Each structure stands twice: as C-alpha cells, then as structure tokens.
PDB file of N, CA and C in Angstrom:
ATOM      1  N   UNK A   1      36.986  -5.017  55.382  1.00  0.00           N
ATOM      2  CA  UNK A   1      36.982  -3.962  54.411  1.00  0.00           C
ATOM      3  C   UNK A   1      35.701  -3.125  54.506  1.00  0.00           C
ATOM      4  N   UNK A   2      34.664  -3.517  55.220  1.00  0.00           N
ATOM      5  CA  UNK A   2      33.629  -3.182  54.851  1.00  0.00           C
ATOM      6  C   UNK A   2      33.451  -2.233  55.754  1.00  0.00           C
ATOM      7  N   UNK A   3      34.347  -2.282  56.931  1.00  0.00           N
ATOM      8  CA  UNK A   3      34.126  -1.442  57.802  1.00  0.00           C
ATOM      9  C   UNK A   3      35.007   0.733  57.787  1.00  0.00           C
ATOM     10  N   UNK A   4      35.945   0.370  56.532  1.00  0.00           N
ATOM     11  CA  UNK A   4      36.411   1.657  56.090  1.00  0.00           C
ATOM     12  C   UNK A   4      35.709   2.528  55.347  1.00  0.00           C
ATOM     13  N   UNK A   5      34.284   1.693  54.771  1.00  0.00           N
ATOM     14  CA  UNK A   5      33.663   2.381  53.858  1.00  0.00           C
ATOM     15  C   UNK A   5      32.945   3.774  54.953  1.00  0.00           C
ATOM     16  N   UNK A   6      33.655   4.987  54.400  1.00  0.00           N
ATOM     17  CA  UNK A   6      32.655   6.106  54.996  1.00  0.00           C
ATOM     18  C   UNK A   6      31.348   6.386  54.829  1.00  0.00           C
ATOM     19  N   UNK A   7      31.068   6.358  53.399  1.00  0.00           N
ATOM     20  CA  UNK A   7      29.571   6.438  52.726  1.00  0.00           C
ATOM     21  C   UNK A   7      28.653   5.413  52.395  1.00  0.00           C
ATOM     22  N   UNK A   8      27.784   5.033  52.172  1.00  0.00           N
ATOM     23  CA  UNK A   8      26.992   3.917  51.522  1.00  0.00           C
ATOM     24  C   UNK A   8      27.165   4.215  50.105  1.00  0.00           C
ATOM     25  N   UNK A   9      27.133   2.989  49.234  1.00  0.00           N
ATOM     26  CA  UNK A   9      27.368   2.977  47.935  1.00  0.00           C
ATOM     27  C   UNK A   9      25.383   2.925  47.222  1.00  0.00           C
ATOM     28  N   UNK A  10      25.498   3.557  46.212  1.00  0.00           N
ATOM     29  CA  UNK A  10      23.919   3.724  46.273  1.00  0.00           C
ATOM     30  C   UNK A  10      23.322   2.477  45.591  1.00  0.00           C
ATOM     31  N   UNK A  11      22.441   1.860  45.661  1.00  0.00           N
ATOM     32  CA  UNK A  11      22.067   0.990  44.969  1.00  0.00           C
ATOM     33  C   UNK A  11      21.224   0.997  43.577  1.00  0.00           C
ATOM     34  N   UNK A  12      21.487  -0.540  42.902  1.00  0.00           N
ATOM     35  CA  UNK A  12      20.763  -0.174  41.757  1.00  0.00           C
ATOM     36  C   UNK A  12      19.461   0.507  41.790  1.00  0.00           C
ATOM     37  N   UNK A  13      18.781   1.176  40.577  1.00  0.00           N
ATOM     38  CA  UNK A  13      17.681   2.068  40.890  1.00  0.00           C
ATOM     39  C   UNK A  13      16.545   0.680  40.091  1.00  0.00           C
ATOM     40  N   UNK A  14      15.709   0.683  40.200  1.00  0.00           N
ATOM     41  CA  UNK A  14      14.519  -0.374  40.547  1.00  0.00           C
ATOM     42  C   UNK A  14      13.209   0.657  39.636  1.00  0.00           C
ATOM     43  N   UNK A  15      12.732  -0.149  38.871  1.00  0.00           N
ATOM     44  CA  UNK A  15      11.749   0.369  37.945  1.00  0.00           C
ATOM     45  C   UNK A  15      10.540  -0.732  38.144  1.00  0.00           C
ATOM     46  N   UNK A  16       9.141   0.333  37.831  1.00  0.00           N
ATOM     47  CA  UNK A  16       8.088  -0.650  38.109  1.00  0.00           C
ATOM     48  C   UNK A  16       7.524  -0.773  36.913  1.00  0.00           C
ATOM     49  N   UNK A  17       7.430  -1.662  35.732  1.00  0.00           N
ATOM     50  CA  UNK A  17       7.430  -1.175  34.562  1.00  0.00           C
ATOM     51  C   UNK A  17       5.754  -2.405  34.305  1.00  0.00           C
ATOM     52  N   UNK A  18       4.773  -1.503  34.148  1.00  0.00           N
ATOM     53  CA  UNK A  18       3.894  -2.299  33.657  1.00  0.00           C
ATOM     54  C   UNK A  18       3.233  -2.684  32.080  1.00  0.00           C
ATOM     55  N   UNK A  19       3.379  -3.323  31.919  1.00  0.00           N
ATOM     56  CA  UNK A  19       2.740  -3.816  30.377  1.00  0.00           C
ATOM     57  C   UNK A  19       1.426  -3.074  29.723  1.00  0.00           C
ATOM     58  N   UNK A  20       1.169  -2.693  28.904  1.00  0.00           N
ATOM     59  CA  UNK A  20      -0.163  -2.412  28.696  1.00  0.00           C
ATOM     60  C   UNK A  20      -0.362  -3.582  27.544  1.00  0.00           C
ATOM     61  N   UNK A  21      -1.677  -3.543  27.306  1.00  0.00           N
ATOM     62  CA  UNK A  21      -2.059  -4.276  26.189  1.00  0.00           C
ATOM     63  C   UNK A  21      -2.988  -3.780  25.493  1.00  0.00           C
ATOM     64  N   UNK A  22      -2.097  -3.658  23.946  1.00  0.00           N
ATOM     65  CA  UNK A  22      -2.786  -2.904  23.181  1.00  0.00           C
ATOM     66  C   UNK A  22      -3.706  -3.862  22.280  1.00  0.00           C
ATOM     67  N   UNK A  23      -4.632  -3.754  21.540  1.00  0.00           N
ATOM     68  CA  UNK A  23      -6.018  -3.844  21.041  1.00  0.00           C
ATOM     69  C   UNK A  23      -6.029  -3.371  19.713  1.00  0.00           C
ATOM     70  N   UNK A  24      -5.528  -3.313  18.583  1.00  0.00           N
ATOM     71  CA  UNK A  24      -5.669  -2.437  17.356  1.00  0.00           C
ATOM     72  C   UNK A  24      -6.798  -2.599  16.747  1.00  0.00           C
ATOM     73  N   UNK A  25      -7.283  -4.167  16.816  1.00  0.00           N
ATOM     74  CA  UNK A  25      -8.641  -4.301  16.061  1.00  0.00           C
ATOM     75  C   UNK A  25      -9.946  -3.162  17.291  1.00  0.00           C
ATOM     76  N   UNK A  26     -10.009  -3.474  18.544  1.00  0.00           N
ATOM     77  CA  UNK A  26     -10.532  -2.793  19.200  1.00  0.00           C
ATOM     78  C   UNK A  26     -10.369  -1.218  19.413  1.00  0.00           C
ATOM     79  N   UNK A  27      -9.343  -0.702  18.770  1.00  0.00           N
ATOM     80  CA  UNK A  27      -8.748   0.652  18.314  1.00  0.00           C
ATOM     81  C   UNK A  27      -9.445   1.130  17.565  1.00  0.00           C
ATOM     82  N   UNK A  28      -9.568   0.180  16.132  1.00  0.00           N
ATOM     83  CA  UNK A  28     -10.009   0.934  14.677  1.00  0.00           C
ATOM     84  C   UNK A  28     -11.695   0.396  15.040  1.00  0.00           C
ATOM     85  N   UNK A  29     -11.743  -0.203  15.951  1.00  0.00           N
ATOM     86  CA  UNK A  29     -13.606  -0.306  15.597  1.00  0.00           C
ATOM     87  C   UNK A  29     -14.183   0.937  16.738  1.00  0.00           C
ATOM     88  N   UNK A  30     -13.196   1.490  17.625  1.00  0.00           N
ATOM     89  CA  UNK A  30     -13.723   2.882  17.991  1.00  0.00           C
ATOM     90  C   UNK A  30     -13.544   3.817  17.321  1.00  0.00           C
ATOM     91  N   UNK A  31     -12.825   4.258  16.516  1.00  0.00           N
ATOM     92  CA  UNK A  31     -12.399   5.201  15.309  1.00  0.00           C
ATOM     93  C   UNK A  31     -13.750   5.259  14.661  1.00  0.00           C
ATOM     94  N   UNK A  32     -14.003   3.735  13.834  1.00  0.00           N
ATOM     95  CA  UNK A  32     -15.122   4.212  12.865  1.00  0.00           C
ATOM     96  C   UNK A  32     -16.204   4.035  13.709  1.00  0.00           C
ATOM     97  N   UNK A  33     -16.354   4.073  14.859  1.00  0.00           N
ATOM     98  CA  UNK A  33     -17.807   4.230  15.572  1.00  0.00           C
ATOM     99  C   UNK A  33     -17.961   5.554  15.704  1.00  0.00           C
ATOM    100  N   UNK A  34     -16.894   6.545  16.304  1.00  0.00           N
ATOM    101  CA  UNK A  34     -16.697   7.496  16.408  1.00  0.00           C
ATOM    102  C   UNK A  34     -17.074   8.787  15.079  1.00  0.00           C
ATOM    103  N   UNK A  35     -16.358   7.730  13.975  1.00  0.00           N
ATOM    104  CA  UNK A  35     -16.593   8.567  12.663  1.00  0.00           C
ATOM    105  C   UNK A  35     -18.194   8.417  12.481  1.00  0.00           C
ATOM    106  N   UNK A  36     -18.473   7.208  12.210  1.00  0.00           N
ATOM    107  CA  UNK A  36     -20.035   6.948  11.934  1.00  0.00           C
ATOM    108  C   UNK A  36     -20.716   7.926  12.818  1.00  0.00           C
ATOM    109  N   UNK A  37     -20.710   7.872  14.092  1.00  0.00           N
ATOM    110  CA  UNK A  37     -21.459   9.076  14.968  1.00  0.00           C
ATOM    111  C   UNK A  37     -21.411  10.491  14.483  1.00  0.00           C
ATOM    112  N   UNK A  38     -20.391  11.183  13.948  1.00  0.00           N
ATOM    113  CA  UNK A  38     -20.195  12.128  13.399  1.00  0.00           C
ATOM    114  C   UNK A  38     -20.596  12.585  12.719  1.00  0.00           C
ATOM    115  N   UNK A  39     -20.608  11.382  11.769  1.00  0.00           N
ATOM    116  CA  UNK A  39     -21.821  11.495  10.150  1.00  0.00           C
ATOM    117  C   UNK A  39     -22.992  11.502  10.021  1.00  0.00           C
ATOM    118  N   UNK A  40     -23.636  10.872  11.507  1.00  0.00           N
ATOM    119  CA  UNK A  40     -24.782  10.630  11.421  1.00  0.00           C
ATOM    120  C   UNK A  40     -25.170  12.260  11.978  1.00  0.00           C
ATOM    121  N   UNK A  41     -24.741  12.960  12.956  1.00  0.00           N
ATOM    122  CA  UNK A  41     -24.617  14.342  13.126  1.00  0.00           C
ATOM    123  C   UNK A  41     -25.025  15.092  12.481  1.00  0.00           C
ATOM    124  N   UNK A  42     -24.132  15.168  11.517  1.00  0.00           N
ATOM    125  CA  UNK A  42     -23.954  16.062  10.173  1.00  0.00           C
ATOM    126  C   UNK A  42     -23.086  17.516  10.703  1.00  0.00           C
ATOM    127  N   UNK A  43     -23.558  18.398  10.171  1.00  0.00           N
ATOM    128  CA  UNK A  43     -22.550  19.424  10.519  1.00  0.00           C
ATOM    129  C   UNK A  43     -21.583  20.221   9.731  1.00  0.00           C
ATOM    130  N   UNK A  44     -20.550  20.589  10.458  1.00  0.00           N
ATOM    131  CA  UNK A  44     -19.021  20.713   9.549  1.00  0.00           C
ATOM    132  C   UNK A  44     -18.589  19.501   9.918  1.00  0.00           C
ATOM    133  N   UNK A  45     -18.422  19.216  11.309  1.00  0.00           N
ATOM    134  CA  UNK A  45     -17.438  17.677  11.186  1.00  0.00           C
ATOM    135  C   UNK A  45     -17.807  16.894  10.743  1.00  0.00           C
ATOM    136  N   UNK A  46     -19.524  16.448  10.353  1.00  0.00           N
ATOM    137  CA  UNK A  46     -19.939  15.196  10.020  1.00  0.00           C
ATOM    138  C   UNK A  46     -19.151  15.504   8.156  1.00  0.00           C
ATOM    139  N   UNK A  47     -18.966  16.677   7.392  1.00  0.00           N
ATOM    140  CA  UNK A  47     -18.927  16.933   6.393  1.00  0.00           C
ATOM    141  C   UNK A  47     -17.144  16.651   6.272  1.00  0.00           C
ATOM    142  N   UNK A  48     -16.865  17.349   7.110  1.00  0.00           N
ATOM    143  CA  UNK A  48     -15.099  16.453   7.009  1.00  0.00           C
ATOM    144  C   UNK A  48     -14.486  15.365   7.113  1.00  0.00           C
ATOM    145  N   UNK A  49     -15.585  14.587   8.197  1.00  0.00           N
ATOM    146  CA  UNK A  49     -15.212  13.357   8.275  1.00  0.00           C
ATOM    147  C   UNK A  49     -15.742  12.949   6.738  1.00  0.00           C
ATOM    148  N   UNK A  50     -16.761  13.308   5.674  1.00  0.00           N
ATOM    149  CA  UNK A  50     -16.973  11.959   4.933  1.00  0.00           C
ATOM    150  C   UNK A  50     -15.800  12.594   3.687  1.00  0.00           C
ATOM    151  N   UNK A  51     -15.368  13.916   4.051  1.00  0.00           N
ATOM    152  CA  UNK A  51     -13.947  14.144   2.924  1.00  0.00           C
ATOM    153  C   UNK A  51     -12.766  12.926   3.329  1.00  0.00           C
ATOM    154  N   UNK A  52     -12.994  13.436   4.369  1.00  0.00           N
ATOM    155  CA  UNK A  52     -11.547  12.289   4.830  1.00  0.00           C
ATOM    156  C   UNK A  52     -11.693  10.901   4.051  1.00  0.00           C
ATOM    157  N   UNK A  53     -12.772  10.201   4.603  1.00  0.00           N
ATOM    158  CA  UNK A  53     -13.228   9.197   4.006  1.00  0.00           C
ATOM    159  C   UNK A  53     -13.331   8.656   2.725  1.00  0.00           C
ATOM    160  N   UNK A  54     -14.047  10.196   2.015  1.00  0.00           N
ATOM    161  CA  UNK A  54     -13.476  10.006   0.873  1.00  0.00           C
ATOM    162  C   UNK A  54     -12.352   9.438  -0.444  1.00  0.00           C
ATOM    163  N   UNK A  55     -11.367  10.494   0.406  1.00  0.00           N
ATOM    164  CA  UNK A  55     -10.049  10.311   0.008  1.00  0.00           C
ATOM    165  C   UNK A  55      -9.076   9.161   0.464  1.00  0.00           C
ATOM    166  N   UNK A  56      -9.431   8.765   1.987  1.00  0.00           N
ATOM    167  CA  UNK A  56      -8.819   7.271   2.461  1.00  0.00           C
ATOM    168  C   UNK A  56      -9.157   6.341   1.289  1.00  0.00           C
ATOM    169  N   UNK A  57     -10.369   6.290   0.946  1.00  0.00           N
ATOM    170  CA  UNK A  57     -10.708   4.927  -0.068  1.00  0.00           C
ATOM    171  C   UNK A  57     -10.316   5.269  -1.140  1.00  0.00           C
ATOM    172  N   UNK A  58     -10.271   6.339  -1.790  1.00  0.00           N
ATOM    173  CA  UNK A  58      -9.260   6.761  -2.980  1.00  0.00           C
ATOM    174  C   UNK A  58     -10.882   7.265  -4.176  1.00  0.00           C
ATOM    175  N   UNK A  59     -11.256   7.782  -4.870  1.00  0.00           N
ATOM    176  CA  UNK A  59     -11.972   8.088  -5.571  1.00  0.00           C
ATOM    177  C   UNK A  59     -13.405   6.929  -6.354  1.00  0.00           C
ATOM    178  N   UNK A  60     -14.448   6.476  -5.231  1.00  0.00           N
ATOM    179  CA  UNK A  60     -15.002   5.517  -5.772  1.00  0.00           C
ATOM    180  C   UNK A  60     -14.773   4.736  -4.590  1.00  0.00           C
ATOM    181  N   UNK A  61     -13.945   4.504  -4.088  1.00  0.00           N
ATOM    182  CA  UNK A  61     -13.854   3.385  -3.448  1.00  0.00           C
ATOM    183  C   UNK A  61     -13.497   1.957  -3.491  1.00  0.00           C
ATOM    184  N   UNK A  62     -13.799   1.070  -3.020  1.00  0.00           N
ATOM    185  CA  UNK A  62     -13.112  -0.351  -3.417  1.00  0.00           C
ATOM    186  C   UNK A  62     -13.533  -0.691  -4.911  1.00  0.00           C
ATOM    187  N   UNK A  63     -14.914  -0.316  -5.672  1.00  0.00           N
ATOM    188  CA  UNK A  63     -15.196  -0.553  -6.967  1.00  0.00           C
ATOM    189  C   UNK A  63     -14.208   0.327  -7.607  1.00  0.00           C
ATOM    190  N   UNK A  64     -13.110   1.278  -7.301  1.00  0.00           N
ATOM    191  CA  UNK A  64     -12.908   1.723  -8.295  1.00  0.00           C
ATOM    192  C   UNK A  64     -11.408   0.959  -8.622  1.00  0.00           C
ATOM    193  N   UNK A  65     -10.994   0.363  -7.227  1.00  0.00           N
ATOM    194  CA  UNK A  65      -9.882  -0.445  -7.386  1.00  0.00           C
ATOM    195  C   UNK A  65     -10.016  -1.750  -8.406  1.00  0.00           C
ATOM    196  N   UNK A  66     -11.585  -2.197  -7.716  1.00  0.00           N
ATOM    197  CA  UNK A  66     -11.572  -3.594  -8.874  1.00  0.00           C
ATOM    198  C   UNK A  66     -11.756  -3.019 -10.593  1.00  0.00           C
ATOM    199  N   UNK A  67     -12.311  -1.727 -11.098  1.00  0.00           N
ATOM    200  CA  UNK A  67     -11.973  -1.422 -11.834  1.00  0.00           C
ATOM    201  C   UNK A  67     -10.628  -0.874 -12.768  1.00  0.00           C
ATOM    202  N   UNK A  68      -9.816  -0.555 -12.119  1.00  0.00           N
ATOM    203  CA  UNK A  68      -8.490  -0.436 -12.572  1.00  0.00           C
ATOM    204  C   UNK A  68      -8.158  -1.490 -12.705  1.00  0.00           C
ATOM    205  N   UNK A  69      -8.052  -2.262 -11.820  1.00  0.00           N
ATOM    206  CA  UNK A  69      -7.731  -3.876 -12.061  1.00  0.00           C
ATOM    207  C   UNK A  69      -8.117  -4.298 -13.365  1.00  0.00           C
ATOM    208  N   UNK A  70      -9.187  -4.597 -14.012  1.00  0.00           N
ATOM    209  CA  UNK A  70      -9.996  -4.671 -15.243  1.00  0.00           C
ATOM    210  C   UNK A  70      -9.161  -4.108 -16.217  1.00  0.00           C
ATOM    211  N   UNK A  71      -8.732  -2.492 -16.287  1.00  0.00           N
ATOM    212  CA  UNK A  71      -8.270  -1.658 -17.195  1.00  0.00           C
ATOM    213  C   UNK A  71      -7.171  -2.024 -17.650  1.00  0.00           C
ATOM    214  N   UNK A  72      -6.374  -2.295 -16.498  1.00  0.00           N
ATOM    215  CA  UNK A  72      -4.878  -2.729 -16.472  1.00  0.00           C
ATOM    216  C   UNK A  72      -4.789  -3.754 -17.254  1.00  0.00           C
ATOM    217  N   UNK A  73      -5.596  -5.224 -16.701  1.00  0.00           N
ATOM    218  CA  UNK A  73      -5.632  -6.615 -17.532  1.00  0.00           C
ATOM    219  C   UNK A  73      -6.085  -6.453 -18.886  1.00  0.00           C
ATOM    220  N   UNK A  74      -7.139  -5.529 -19.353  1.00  0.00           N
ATOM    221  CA  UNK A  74      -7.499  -5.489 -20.894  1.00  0.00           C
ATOM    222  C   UNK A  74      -6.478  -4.696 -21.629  1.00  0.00           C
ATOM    223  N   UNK A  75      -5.922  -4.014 -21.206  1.00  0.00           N
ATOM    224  CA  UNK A  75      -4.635  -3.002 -21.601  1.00  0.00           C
ATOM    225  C   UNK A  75      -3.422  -3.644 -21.636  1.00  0.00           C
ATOM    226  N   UNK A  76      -2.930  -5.101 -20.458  1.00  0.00           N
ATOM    227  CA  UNK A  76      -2.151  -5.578 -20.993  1.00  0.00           C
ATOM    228  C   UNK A  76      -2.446  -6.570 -22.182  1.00  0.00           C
ATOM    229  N   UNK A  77      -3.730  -7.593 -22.093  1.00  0.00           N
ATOM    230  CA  UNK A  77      -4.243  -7.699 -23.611  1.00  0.00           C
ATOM    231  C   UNK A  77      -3.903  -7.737 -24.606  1.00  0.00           C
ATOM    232  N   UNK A  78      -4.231  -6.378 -24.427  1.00  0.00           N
ATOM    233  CA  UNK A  78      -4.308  -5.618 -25.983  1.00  0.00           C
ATOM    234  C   UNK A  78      -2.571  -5.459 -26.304  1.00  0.00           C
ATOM    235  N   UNK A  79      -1.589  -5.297 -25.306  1.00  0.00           N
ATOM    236  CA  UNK A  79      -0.779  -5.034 -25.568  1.00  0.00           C
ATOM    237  C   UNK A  79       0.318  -6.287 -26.569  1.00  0.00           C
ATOM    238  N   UNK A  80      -0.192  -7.281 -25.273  1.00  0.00           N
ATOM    239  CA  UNK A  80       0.021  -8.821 -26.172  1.00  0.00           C
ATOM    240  C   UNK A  80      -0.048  -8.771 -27.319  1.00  0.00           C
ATOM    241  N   UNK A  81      -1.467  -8.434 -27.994  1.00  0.00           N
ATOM    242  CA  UNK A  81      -2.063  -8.831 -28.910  1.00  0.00           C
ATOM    243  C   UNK A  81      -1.316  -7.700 -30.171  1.00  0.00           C
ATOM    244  N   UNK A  82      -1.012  -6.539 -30.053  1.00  0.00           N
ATOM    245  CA  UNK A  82      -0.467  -5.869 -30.740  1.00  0.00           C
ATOM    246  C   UNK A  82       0.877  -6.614 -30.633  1.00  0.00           C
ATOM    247  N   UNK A  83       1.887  -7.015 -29.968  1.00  0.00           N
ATOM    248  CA  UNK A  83       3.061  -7.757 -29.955  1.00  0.00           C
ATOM    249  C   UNK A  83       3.195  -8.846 -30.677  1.00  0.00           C
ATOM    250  N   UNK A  84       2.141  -9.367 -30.764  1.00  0.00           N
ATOM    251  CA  UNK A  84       2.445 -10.611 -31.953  1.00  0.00           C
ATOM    252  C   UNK A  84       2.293 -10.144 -33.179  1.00  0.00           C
ATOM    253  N   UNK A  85       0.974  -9.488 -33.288  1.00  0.00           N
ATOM    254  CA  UNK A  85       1.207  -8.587 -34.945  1.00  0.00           C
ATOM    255  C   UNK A  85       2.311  -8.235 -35.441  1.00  0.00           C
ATOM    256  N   UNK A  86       2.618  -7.393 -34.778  1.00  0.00           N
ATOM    257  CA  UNK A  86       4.196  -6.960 -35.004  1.00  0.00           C
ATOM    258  C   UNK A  86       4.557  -7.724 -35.544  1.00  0.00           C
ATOM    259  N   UNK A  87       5.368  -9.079 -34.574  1.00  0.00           N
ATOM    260  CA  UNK A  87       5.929 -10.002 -35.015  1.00  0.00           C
ATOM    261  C   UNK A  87       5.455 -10.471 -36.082  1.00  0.00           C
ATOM    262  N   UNK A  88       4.606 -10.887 -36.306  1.00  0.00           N
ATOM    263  CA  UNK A  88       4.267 -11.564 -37.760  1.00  0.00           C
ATOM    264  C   UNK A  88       3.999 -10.531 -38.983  1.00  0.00           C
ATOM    265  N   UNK A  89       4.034  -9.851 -38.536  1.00  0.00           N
ATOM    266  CA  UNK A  89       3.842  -8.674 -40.084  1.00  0.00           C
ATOM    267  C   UNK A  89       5.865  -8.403 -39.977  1.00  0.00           C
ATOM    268  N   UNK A  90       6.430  -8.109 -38.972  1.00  0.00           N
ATOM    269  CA  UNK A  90       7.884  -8.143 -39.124  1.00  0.00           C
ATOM    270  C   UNK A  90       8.501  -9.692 -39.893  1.00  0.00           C
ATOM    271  N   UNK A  91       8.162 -10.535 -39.723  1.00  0.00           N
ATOM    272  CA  UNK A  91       8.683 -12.128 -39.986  1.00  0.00           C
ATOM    273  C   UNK A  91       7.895 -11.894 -41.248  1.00  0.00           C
ATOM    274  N   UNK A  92       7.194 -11.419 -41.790  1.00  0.00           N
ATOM    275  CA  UNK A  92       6.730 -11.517 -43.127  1.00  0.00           C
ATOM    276  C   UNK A  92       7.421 -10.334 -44.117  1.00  0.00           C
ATOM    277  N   UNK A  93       7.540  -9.888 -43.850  1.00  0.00           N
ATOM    278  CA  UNK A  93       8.178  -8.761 -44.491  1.00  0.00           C
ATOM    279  C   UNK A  93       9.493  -8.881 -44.503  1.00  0.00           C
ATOM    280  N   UNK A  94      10.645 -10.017 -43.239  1.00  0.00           N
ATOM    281  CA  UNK A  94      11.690 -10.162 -43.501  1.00  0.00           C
ATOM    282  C   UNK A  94      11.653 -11.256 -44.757  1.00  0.00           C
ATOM    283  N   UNK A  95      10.462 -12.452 -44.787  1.00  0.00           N
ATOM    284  CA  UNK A  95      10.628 -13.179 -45.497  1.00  0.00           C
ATOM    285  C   UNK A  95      10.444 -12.672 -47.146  1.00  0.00           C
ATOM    286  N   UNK A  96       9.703 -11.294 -47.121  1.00  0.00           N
ATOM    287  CA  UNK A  96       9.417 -10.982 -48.405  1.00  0.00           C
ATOM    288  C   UNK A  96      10.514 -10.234 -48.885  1.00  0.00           C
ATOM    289  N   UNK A  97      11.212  -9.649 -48.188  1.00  0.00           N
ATOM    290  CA  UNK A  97      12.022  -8.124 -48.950  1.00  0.00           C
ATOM    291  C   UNK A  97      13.799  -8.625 -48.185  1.00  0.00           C
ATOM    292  N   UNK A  98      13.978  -9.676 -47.279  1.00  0.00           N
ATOM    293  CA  UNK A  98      15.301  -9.803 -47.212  1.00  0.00           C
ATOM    294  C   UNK A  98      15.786 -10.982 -47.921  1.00  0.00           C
ATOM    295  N   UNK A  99      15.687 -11.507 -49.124  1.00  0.00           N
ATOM    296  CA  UNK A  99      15.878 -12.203 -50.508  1.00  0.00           C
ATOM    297  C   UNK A  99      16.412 -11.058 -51.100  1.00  0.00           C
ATOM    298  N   UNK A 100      15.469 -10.016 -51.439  1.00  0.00           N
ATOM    299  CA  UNK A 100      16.352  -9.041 -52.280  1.00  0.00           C
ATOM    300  C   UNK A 100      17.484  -7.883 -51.871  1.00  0.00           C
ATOM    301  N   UNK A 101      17.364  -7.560 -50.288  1.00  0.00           N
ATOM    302  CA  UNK A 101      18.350  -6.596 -49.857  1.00  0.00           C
ATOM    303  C   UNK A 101      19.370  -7.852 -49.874  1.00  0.00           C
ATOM    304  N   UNK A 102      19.619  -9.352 -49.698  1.00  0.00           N
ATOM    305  CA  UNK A 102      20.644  -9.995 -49.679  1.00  0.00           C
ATOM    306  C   UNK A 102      21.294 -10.053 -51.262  1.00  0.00           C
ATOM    307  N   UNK A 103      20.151  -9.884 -52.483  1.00  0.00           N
ATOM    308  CA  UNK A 103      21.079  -9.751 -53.558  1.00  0.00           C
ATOM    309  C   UNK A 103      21.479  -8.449 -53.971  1.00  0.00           C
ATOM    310  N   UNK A 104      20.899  -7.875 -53.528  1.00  0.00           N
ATOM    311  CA  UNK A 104      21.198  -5.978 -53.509  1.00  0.00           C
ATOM    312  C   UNK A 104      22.977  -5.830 -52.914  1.00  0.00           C
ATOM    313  N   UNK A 105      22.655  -5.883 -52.029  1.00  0.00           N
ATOM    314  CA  UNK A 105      23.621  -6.167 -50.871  1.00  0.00           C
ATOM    315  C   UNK A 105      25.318  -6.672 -51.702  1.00  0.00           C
ATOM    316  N   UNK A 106      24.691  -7.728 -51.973  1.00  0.00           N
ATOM    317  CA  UNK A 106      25.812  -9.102 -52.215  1.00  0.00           C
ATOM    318  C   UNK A 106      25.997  -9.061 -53.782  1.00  0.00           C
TER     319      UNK A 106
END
C-alpha cells in the first residue's frame, strides 16, 4: 500500500516549549527597589510614586487599618450594650403595663 502513495503525508508539527520560572517574591522585591530609588530621586516621579503609595496602603496606612478595627469592635459594643437595655426596659414595661391592657382588653 505504501507504495501508491503519490505524496508524503506531513507529519506531526513538533514544538520546543521551554519552561520559565517565575519568582513573584523576587518580582515584588524589584518593584519596591525600583520604587524606593525613585523616591529617593525625588522629582515628578519620585512625587507619583509616593501618591501611588499612598493610596495602595489606603489613607494612614497599616495604623489606620488597626484603627478601624478598634472602631468597629467598640461600635459593636456599644451596640450590644444598647440591645440589652432595650430588652430590659421592654421586659419591664411589658411586666408593668401588660396586666392592664389584658384587663382593658378582656
């Protein structure tokens, strides 16, 4: 059979596929070397890079996170603490005034 074939049939196509290896911690410690150099500069870019920066850490920075944290926990607190009042000024007031809406009532 092999001998009717007119053409060659083409063969599979063959890839040379090499791996890279990526580094992310070795990534981000050229980034902020890069940034730090910048800043130390000064400039316009040293002045954009510390906006950027700025705003990456969010207003304040990591103290301002552990402060919200704080705000949040005394705020839920307080919220507790108003929730039981309630309750007990409600449970007192049912015990005082629903005696008489039951003979009102009834």
């Amino acid at each position: 059979m092999a001998f009717l074939r007119l053409f060659k049939t083409p063969k599979a196509q063959q890839f040379s596929y090499k791996p890279r290896y990526w580094d992310p911690k070795k990534e981000e410690a050229e980034e902020r070397r890069l940034r730090i150099e910048t800043l130390q500069n000064g400039g316009v870019e040293g002045m954009k890079q510390r906006l950027r920066g700025g705003f990456r850490q969010g207003a304040g920075g990591e103290a301002a996170g552990r402060y919200r944290n704080e705000r949040v926990a005394k705020s839920n607190y307080s919220l507790v603490i108003i929730m039981v009042v309630l309750v007990v000024i409600s449970y007192l007031l049912i015990q005082v005034y629903f005696p008489d809406l039951e003979q009102l009532l009834g």
